[in-house]
Amino acid sequence: MATIQAKVSRGHKYWYIVESRRVNGKPRPIVLAYLGKAEDLLRRLQGLTAGLKLKSYSHGAMAALLSAAQRLDIPAEINRHVHSPRTYMAEKPIRNNLTVGMTLLLGAIGRICMQTSKRGWWAWAKTTSCEYLLRCSLSRIDSQHFWDLMDALPIDAIPRIESVLVKRVLSQYAIQTDTLFFDTTNFFTYVATTNTRCTIAQRGKNKQHRYDLRQVGLALVVSREDFIPLFHLTYQGNFNDITVFKSVVESIKTRMEELHLDLQRHCLVFDRGNNSKKNLAMVTTTGLHYVGALSPSHHAALVDEALEHMNERVESARQEFLVFRDKRVIWDEERTVVAFVSDKLRAGQIRGLHQELAKAEKNLTDLQERLKNPCSYHFKAAVEAEERVLIALHTVNARQVFTFSVCQNTLGGWDLTYAKNLGKIDELQEEMGLRILMTDRHDWNTAAIIEAYHGQSFIENAFRNLKNPAHLALRPQYHWTDQKIAVHFFICVLGYLLATVVRREAIKKASFVGSMDALLDTLNNIRLATIIEESITPGPAKATHKLEVLDAEQ
């Protein structure tokens, strides 16, 4: 039984916790703990330890992501493919005691947790438990550190690294991959127009409407379950979807074979923007099964027949649809066609149509007043005035709905009269909300085909995450060469892969229900407290690490 005993040394009384134990058959007092002087003990009991310092760090996300990365052995796999092109550096360079693989992993974790530049990485990292978990100093990591080590990863090694890592994810977490979803997006950059060394950043149709800036494209394939990224490609920003799809079909097939996925049991889902006769012929040649979409405007006869014979009711994703199903030869191949009307899509398209027509009518009204003034425009013929009206009616729908005529008035100006064709509006609304799907999965039921296509929302969710300014943000990318941009995109997709793995674990082990954003916020709010107590006797301070009190969700 332990007791408190005092010892006097040099006129001072010191207290100890002592337990009596037998040593060689004789009882001996054994000191279990030193308590110090009475006033020291009093301060401890009152919780007012002299020299006590506290600091807390964001811990949950860092710990979860590093743990997942360790299980997948990410740094080692990256390091196998490292080859520095610089003659004054080692083939597999190490900077500040960090390898290329570890550096890219830390960069990926930084993109997951908080949007930051390479220069600002340490300013964020020192607010986390990263140094404590890795047991090394990271204070010297700056933008130059990242640039030097990113330079040592060849672009052609990225697909090989990704293939191995995805294979490990599929085997360790038993991800269902029966249906895969393909889509593309783009990210604007601030690469200068005068930069001729960078060929991957080009001007194109930017999805954030930054047509004034150069952009880089990203193609992605994700799984139905947990949105795991299985394949990505960084491509030139001026390539359209059809061109990109044609260039990646064979690569997607190769990746599926590397992952040991049975082509006969898997189905690739893609949007209508990727369609062309040649592209579908390539898909058929590779042996991939698919579900795609057709543009109603390109298949008018099919639309008319579908709207007339849409009488089968199908329930899919808790919605009931009126559908039309048939087999048709489209682009020299027999395909199963499913047409249906989505009420949600229809309502949105009708709202968009009326907004579009209202804007066009306002443009016509404003132009009508300006044309009356002979000083506003100096048209020599009615044809020139009509061309100006067509500019005001800048959309296809507006030009179909509005009819107009222009004639010169006695003052030298022009009189514009216009009318709205209400019958044409009804006709346009009749075809709105229509989806036409096609597939070579003739044995699938109609509901399964519709559900597969609706799964496109999974990859759209992945793109939303990669454009989320709080977590997983691919932008900003402060790189100006093709190689650095490709490696930066790889870092961001690697970060997204890690985040999806952590989310899957949270769902399976903790029954987590919520978005990726909510999960990362919750994990970031789990904090590790460091309690530093100055030593009474000469020697280093004592540090104790404890998690802060967690709530039920954490």
PDB file of C-alpha atoms in Angstrom, residues 318-510:
ATOM      1  CA  ARG A 318     -37.491   7.159 -55.966  1.00  0.00           C
ATOM      2  CA  GLN A 319     -38.933   8.886 -59.033  1.00  0.00           C
ATOM      3  CA  GLU A 320     -41.456   7.618 -61.526  1.00  0.00           C
ATOM      4  CA  PHE A 321     -40.854   8.255 -65.214  1.00  0.00           C
ATOM      5  CA  LEU A 322     -42.843   7.778 -68.378  1.00  0.00           C
ATOM      6  CA  VAL A 323     -40.390   6.128 -70.756  1.00  0.00           C
ATOM      7  CA  PHE A 324     -40.012   4.971 -74.330  1.00  0.00           C
ATOM      8  CA  ARG A 325     -37.673   2.047 -75.043  1.00  0.00           C
ATOM      9  CA  ASP A 326     -36.624   0.581 -78.356  1.00  0.00           C
ATOM     10  CA  LYS A 327     -33.674  -0.842 -80.281  1.00  0.00           C
ATOM     11  CA  ARG A 328     -32.307   1.380 -83.016  1.00  0.00           C
ATOM     12  CA  VAL A 329     -29.376   1.377 -85.401  1.00  0.00           C
ATOM     13  CA  ILE A 330     -27.470   4.519 -84.512  1.00  0.00           C
ATOM     14  CA  TRP A 331     -24.137   5.223 -86.182  1.00  0.00           C
ATOM     15  CA  ASP A 332     -24.027   1.765 -87.809  1.00  0.00           C
ATOM     16  CA  GLU A 333     -24.558  -0.143 -84.530  1.00  0.00           C
ATOM     17  CA  GLU A 334     -27.701  -1.510 -82.910  1.00  0.00           C
ATOM     18  CA  ARG A 335     -28.228   0.181 -79.560  1.00  0.00           C
ATOM     19  CA  THR A 336     -30.931   0.090 -76.927  1.00  0.00           C
ATOM     20  CA  VAL A 337     -32.516   3.537 -76.674  1.00  0.00           C
ATOM     21  CA  VAL A 338     -34.383   4.807 -73.602  1.00  0.00           C
ATOM     22  CA  ALA A 339     -36.172   8.168 -73.701  1.00  0.00           C
ATOM     23  CA  PHE A 340     -37.839   9.744 -70.668  1.00  0.00           C
ATOM     24  CA  VAL A 341     -38.866  13.134 -69.327  1.00  0.00           C
ATOM     25  CA  SER A 342     -37.339  14.419 -66.113  1.00  0.00           C
ATOM     26  CA  ASP A 343     -39.775  16.785 -64.368  1.00  0.00           C
ATOM     27  CA  LYS A 344     -36.950  18.478 -62.472  1.00  0.00           C
ATOM     28  CA  LEU A 345     -34.931  19.034 -65.639  1.00  0.00           C
ATOM     29  CA  ARG A 346     -38.040  20.181 -67.517  1.00  0.00           C
ATOM     30  CA  ALA A 347     -38.913  22.787 -64.873  1.00  0.00           C
ATOM     31  CA  GLY A 348     -35.360  24.125 -64.902  1.00  0.00           C
ATOM     32  CA  GLN A 349     -35.204  24.301 -68.704  1.00  0.00           C
ATOM     33  CA  ILE A 350     -38.557  26.103 -68.903  1.00  0.00           C
ATOM     34  CA  ARG A 351     -37.368  28.679 -66.375  1.00  0.00           C
ATOM     35  CA  GLY A 352     -34.182  29.113 -68.376  1.00  0.00           C
ATOM     36  CA  LEU A 353     -36.144  29.517 -71.626  1.00  0.00           C
ATOM     37  CA  HIS A 354     -38.341  32.306 -70.234  1.00  0.00           C
ATOM     38  CA  GLN A 355     -35.312  34.091 -68.751  1.00  0.00           C
ATOM     39  CA  GLU A 356     -33.584  33.827 -72.122  1.00  0.00           C
ATOM     40  CA  LEU A 357     -36.625  35.183 -73.996  1.00  0.00           C
ATOM     41  CA  ALA A 358     -37.121  38.020 -71.494  1.00  0.00           C
ATOM     42  CA  LYS A 359     -33.522  39.114 -71.996  1.00  0.00           C
ATOM     43  CA  ALA A 360     -33.905  38.924 -75.784  1.00  0.00           C
ATOM     44  CA  GLU A 361     -37.112  40.994 -75.686  1.00  0.00           C
ATOM     45  CA  LYS A 362     -35.392  43.658 -73.576  1.00  0.00           C
ATOM     46  CA  ASN A 363     -32.556  43.754 -76.114  1.00  0.00           C
ATOM     47  CA  LEU A 364     -35.102  44.243 -78.915  1.00  0.00           C
ATOM     48  CA  THR A 365     -36.913  47.023 -77.047  1.00  0.00           C
ATOM     49  CA  ASP A 366     -33.665  48.890 -76.385  1.00  0.00           C
ATOM     50  CA  LEU A 367     -32.524  48.407 -79.981  1.00  0.00           C
ATOM     51  CA  GLN A 368     -35.913  49.577 -81.263  1.00  0.00           C
ATOM     52  CA  GLU A 369     -35.437  52.962 -79.607  1.00  0.00           C
ATOM     53  CA  ARG A 370     -31.853  53.358 -80.773  1.00  0.00           C
ATOM     54  CA  LEU A 371     -32.655  52.469 -84.391  1.00  0.00           C
ATOM     55  CA  LYS A 372     -35.213  55.277 -84.630  1.00  0.00           C
ATOM     56  CA  ASN A 373     -32.445  57.815 -84.122  1.00  0.00           C
ATOM     57  CA  PRO A 374     -30.645  58.363 -87.449  1.00  0.00           C
ATOM     58  CA  CYS A 375     -27.501  59.389 -85.560  1.00  0.00           C
ATOM     59  CA  SER A 376     -27.195  56.075 -83.711  1.00  0.00           C
ATOM     60  CA  TYR A 377     -26.476  53.795 -86.659  1.00  0.00           C
ATOM     61  CA  HIS A 378     -25.479  54.599 -90.225  1.00  0.00           C
ATOM     62  CA  PHE A 379     -26.778  51.543 -92.051  1.00  0.00           C
ATOM     63  CA  LYS A 380     -26.814  51.801 -95.824  1.00  0.00           C
ATOM     64  CA  ALA A 381     -29.267  48.932 -96.317  1.00  0.00           C
ATOM     65  CA  ALA A 382     -31.915  47.024 -94.367  1.00  0.00           C
ATOM     66  CA  VAL A 383     -29.706  43.931 -94.429  1.00  0.00           C
ATOM     67  CA  GLU A 384     -27.185  45.666 -92.186  1.00  0.00           C
ATOM     68  CA  ALA A 385     -29.907  46.631 -89.703  1.00  0.00           C
ATOM     69  CA  GLU A 386     -31.241  43.074 -89.715  1.00  0.00           C
ATOM     70  CA  GLU A 387     -27.785  41.753 -88.888  1.00  0.00           C
ATOM     71  CA  ARG A 388     -27.727  44.076 -85.876  1.00  0.00           C
ATOM     72  CA  VAL A 389     -31.100  42.668 -84.741  1.00  0.00           C
ATOM     73  CA  LEU A 390     -29.798  39.109 -85.030  1.00  0.00           C
ATOM     74  CA  ILE A 391     -26.941  40.035 -82.708  1.00  0.00           C
ATOM     75  CA  ALA A 392     -29.542  41.121 -80.140  1.00  0.00           C
ATOM     76  CA  LEU A 393     -31.268  37.751 -80.636  1.00  0.00           C
ATOM     77  CA  HIS A 394     -28.062  35.917 -79.846  1.00  0.00           C
ATOM     78  CA  THR A 395     -29.522  32.479 -78.967  1.00  0.00           C
ATOM     79  CA  VAL A 396     -31.088  29.810 -81.169  1.00  0.00           C
ATOM     80  CA  ASN A 397     -34.315  29.733 -79.148  1.00  0.00           C
ATOM     81  CA  ALA A 398     -34.735  33.520 -79.306  1.00  0.00           C
ATOM     82  CA  ARG A 399     -34.306  33.531 -83.089  1.00  0.00           C
ATOM     83  CA  GLN A 400     -36.933  30.782 -83.390  1.00  0.00           C
ATOM     84  CA  VAL A 401     -39.483  32.555 -81.168  1.00  0.00           C
ATOM     85  CA  PHE A 402     -39.161  36.180 -82.344  1.00  0.00           C
ATOM     86  CA  THR A 403     -39.976  37.373 -85.853  1.00  0.00           C
ATOM     87  CA  PHE A 404     -39.073  40.891 -86.923  1.00  0.00           C
ATOM     88  CA  SER A 405     -38.911  43.323 -89.802  1.00  0.00           C
ATOM     89  CA  VAL A 406     -36.857  46.479 -90.363  1.00  0.00           C
ATOM     90  CA  CYS A 407     -37.647  49.393 -92.671  1.00  0.00           C
ATOM     91  CA  GLN A 408     -36.233  52.891 -93.020  1.00  0.00           C
ATOM     92  CA  ASN A 409     -38.326  55.806 -91.767  1.00  0.00           C
ATOM     93  CA  THR A 410     -38.655  59.299 -93.205  1.00  0.00           C
ATOM     94  CA  LEU A 411     -36.128  60.763 -90.761  1.00  0.00           C
ATOM     95  CA  GLY A 412     -33.366  58.452 -91.940  1.00  0.00           C
ATOM     96  CA  GLY A 413     -33.619  56.104 -88.994  1.00  0.00           C
ATOM     97  CA  TRP A 414     -34.957  52.566 -88.923  1.00  0.00           C
ATOM     98  CA  ASP A 415     -38.262  51.209 -87.608  1.00  0.00           C
ATOM     99  CA  LEU A 416     -38.059  47.795 -85.963  1.00  0.00           C
ATOM    100  CA  THR A 417     -41.206  45.744 -85.395  1.00  0.00           C
ATOM    101  CA  TYR A 418     -41.193  42.334 -83.793  1.00  0.00           C
ATOM    102  CA  ALA A 419     -43.595  39.648 -82.587  1.00  0.00           C
ATOM    103  CA  LYS A 420     -43.406  36.679 -80.270  1.00  0.00           C
ATOM    104  CA  ASN A 421     -44.530  33.283 -81.602  1.00  0.00           C
ATOM    105  CA  LEU A 422     -46.397  31.734 -78.650  1.00  0.00           C
ATOM    106  CA  GLY A 423     -46.978  28.520 -80.560  1.00  0.00           C
ATOM    107  CA  LYS A 424     -43.220  28.048 -80.979  1.00  0.00           C
ATOM    108  CA  ILE A 425     -42.749  28.567 -77.225  1.00  0.00           C
ATOM    109  CA  ASP A 426     -45.262  25.785 -76.539  1.00  0.00           C
ATOM    110  CA  GLU A 427     -43.456  23.582 -79.046  1.00  0.00           C
ATOM    111  CA  LEU A 428     -40.089  24.177 -77.377  1.00  0.00           C
ATOM    112  CA  GLN A 429     -41.544  23.526 -73.919  1.00  0.00           C
ATOM    113  CA  GLU A 430     -43.070  20.279 -75.158  1.00  0.00           C
ATOM    114  CA  GLU A 431     -39.603  18.851 -75.869  1.00  0.00           C
ATOM    115  CA  MET A 432     -37.963  20.110 -72.693  1.00  0.00           C
ATOM    116  CA  GLY A 433     -36.851  17.746 -69.948  1.00  0.00           C
ATOM    117  CA  LEU A 434     -36.337  14.974 -72.491  1.00  0.00           C
ATOM    118  CA  ARG A 435     -33.383  12.644 -72.001  1.00  0.00           C
ATOM    119  CA  ILE A 436     -32.371  10.083 -74.609  1.00  0.00           C
ATOM    120  CA  LEU A 437     -30.028   7.367 -73.377  1.00  0.00           C
ATOM    121  CA  MET A 438     -28.295   4.657 -75.381  1.00  0.00           C
ATOM    122  CA  THR A 439     -26.473   1.524 -74.326  1.00  0.00           C
ATOM    123  CA  ASP A 440     -25.188  -1.796 -75.572  1.00  0.00           C
ATOM    124  CA  ARG A 441     -26.441  -3.423 -72.354  1.00  0.00           C
ATOM    125  CA  HIS A 442     -29.521  -4.843 -74.056  1.00  0.00           C
ATOM    126  CA  ASP A 443     -30.134  -7.212 -71.125  1.00  0.00           C
ATOM    127  CA  TRP A 444     -30.439  -4.431 -68.535  1.00  0.00           C
ATOM    128  CA  ASN A 445     -33.895  -3.356 -67.458  1.00  0.00           C
ATOM    129  CA  THR A 446     -34.968   0.224 -68.098  1.00  0.00           C
ATOM    130  CA  ALA A 447     -34.638   1.318 -64.466  1.00  0.00           C
ATOM    131  CA  ALA A 448     -31.028   0.084 -64.328  1.00  0.00           C
ATOM    132  CA  ILE A 449     -30.117   2.068 -67.459  1.00  0.00           C
ATOM    133  CA  ILE A 450     -31.649   5.269 -66.058  1.00  0.00           C
ATOM    134  CA  GLU A 451     -29.991   4.778 -62.660  1.00  0.00           C
ATOM    135  CA  ALA A 452     -26.615   4.208 -64.310  1.00  0.00           C
ATOM    136  CA  TYR A 453     -26.895   7.474 -66.223  1.00  0.00           C
ATOM    137  CA  HIS A 454     -28.060   9.389 -63.153  1.00  0.00           C
ATOM    138  CA  GLY A 455     -24.833   8.199 -61.529  1.00  0.00           C
ATOM    139  CA  GLN A 456     -23.102  10.975 -63.493  1.00  0.00           C
ATOM    140  CA  SER A 457     -23.856  13.069 -60.417  1.00  0.00           C
ATOM    141  CA  PHE A 458     -21.078  11.104 -58.660  1.00  0.00           C
ATOM    142  CA  ILE A 459     -18.371  12.484 -60.911  1.00  0.00           C
ATOM    143  CA  GLU A 460     -19.947  15.940 -60.831  1.00  0.00           C
ATOM    144  CA  ASN A 461     -19.644  15.679 -57.045  1.00  0.00           C
ATOM    145  CA  ALA A 462     -15.939  14.870 -57.465  1.00  0.00           C
ATOM    146  CA  PHE A 463     -15.443  17.992 -59.602  1.00  0.00           C
ATOM    147  CA  ARG A 464     -17.317  20.112 -57.055  1.00  0.00           C
ATOM    148  CA  ASN A 465     -14.932  18.857 -54.383  1.00  0.00           C
ATOM    149  CA  LEU A 466     -11.885  19.664 -56.532  1.00  0.00           C
ATOM    150  CA  LYS A 467     -13.255  23.194 -57.003  1.00  0.00           C
ATOM    151  CA  ASN A 468     -14.202  23.646 -53.343  1.00  0.00           C
ATOM    152  CA  PRO A 469     -12.221  26.662 -52.052  1.00  0.00           C
ATOM    153  CA  ALA A 470     -12.193  25.279 -48.477  1.00  0.00           C
ATOM    154  CA  HIS A 471     -11.000  21.692 -48.999  1.00  0.00           C
ATOM    155  CA  LEU A 472      -9.464  19.659 -51.842  1.00  0.00           C
ATOM    156  CA  ALA A 473      -9.049  22.769 -53.994  1.00  0.00           C
ATOM    157  CA  LEU A 474      -7.040  22.196 -57.154  1.00  0.00           C
ATOM    158  CA  ARG A 475      -6.668  25.929 -57.580  1.00  0.00           C
ATOM    159  CA  PRO A 476      -4.598  27.987 -57.089  1.00  0.00           C
ATOM    160  CA  GLN A 477      -1.851  26.377 -59.134  1.00  0.00           C
ATOM    161  CA  TYR A 478       1.192  28.611 -59.195  1.00  0.00           C
ATOM    162  CA  HIS A 479       3.103  26.676 -61.853  1.00  0.00           C
ATOM    163  CA  TRP A 480       4.106  27.753 -65.327  1.00  0.00           C
ATOM    164  CA  THR A 481       5.525  24.640 -67.050  1.00  0.00           C
ATOM    165  CA  ASP A 482       3.782  21.545 -68.414  1.00  0.00           C
ATOM    166  CA  GLN A 483       5.652  19.167 -66.102  1.00  0.00           C
ATOM    167  CA  LYS A 484       4.935  21.138 -62.926  1.00  0.00           C
ATOM    168  CA  ILE A 485       1.256  21.568 -63.834  1.00  0.00           C
ATOM    169  CA  ALA A 486       0.877  17.818 -64.505  1.00  0.00           C
ATOM    170  CA  VAL A 487       2.525  16.948 -61.168  1.00  0.00           C
ATOM    171  CA  HIS A 488       0.370  19.526 -59.364  1.00  0.00           C
ATOM    172  CA  PHE A 489      -2.790  17.949 -60.826  1.00  0.00           C
ATOM    173  CA  PHE A 490      -1.494  14.535 -59.729  1.00  0.00           C
ATOM    174  CA  ILE A 491      -0.953  15.843 -56.183  1.00  0.00           C
ATOM    175  CA  CYS A 492      -4.537  17.131 -56.077  1.00  0.00           C
ATOM    176  CA  VAL A 493      -6.078  13.914 -57.458  1.00  0.00           C
ATOM    177  CA  LEU A 494      -3.928  11.935 -54.998  1.00  0.00           C
ATOM    178  CA  GLY A 495      -5.341  14.130 -52.233  1.00  0.00           C
ATOM    179  CA  TYR A 496      -8.873  13.428 -53.440  1.00  0.00           C
ATOM    180  CA  LEU A 497      -8.129   9.680 -53.492  1.00  0.00           C
ATOM    181  CA  LEU A 498      -6.897   9.834 -49.880  1.00  0.00           C
ATOM    182  CA  ALA A 499      -9.934  11.850 -48.801  1.00  0.00           C
ATOM    183  CA  THR A 500     -12.362   9.342 -50.358  1.00  0.00           C
ATOM    184  CA  VAL A 501     -10.580   6.502 -48.548  1.00  0.00           C
ATOM    185  CA  VAL A 502     -10.858   8.315 -45.205  1.00  0.00           C
ATOM    186  CA  ARG A 503     -14.537   9.045 -45.874  1.00  0.00           C
ATOM    187  CA  ARG A 504     -15.188   5.376 -46.629  1.00  0.00           C
ATOM    188  CA  GLU A 505     -13.568   4.403 -43.319  1.00  0.00           C
ATOM    189  CA  ALA A 506     -15.696   6.977 -41.489  1.00  0.00           C
ATOM    190  CA  ILE A 507     -18.842   5.552 -43.082  1.00  0.00           C
ATOM    191  CA  LYS A 508     -17.954   1.919 -42.359  1.00  0.00           C
ATOM    192  CA  LYS A 509     -16.495   2.329 -38.864  1.00  0.00           C
ATOM    193  CA  ALA A 510     -18.393   5.309 -37.446  1.00  0.00           C
TER     194      ALA A 510
END
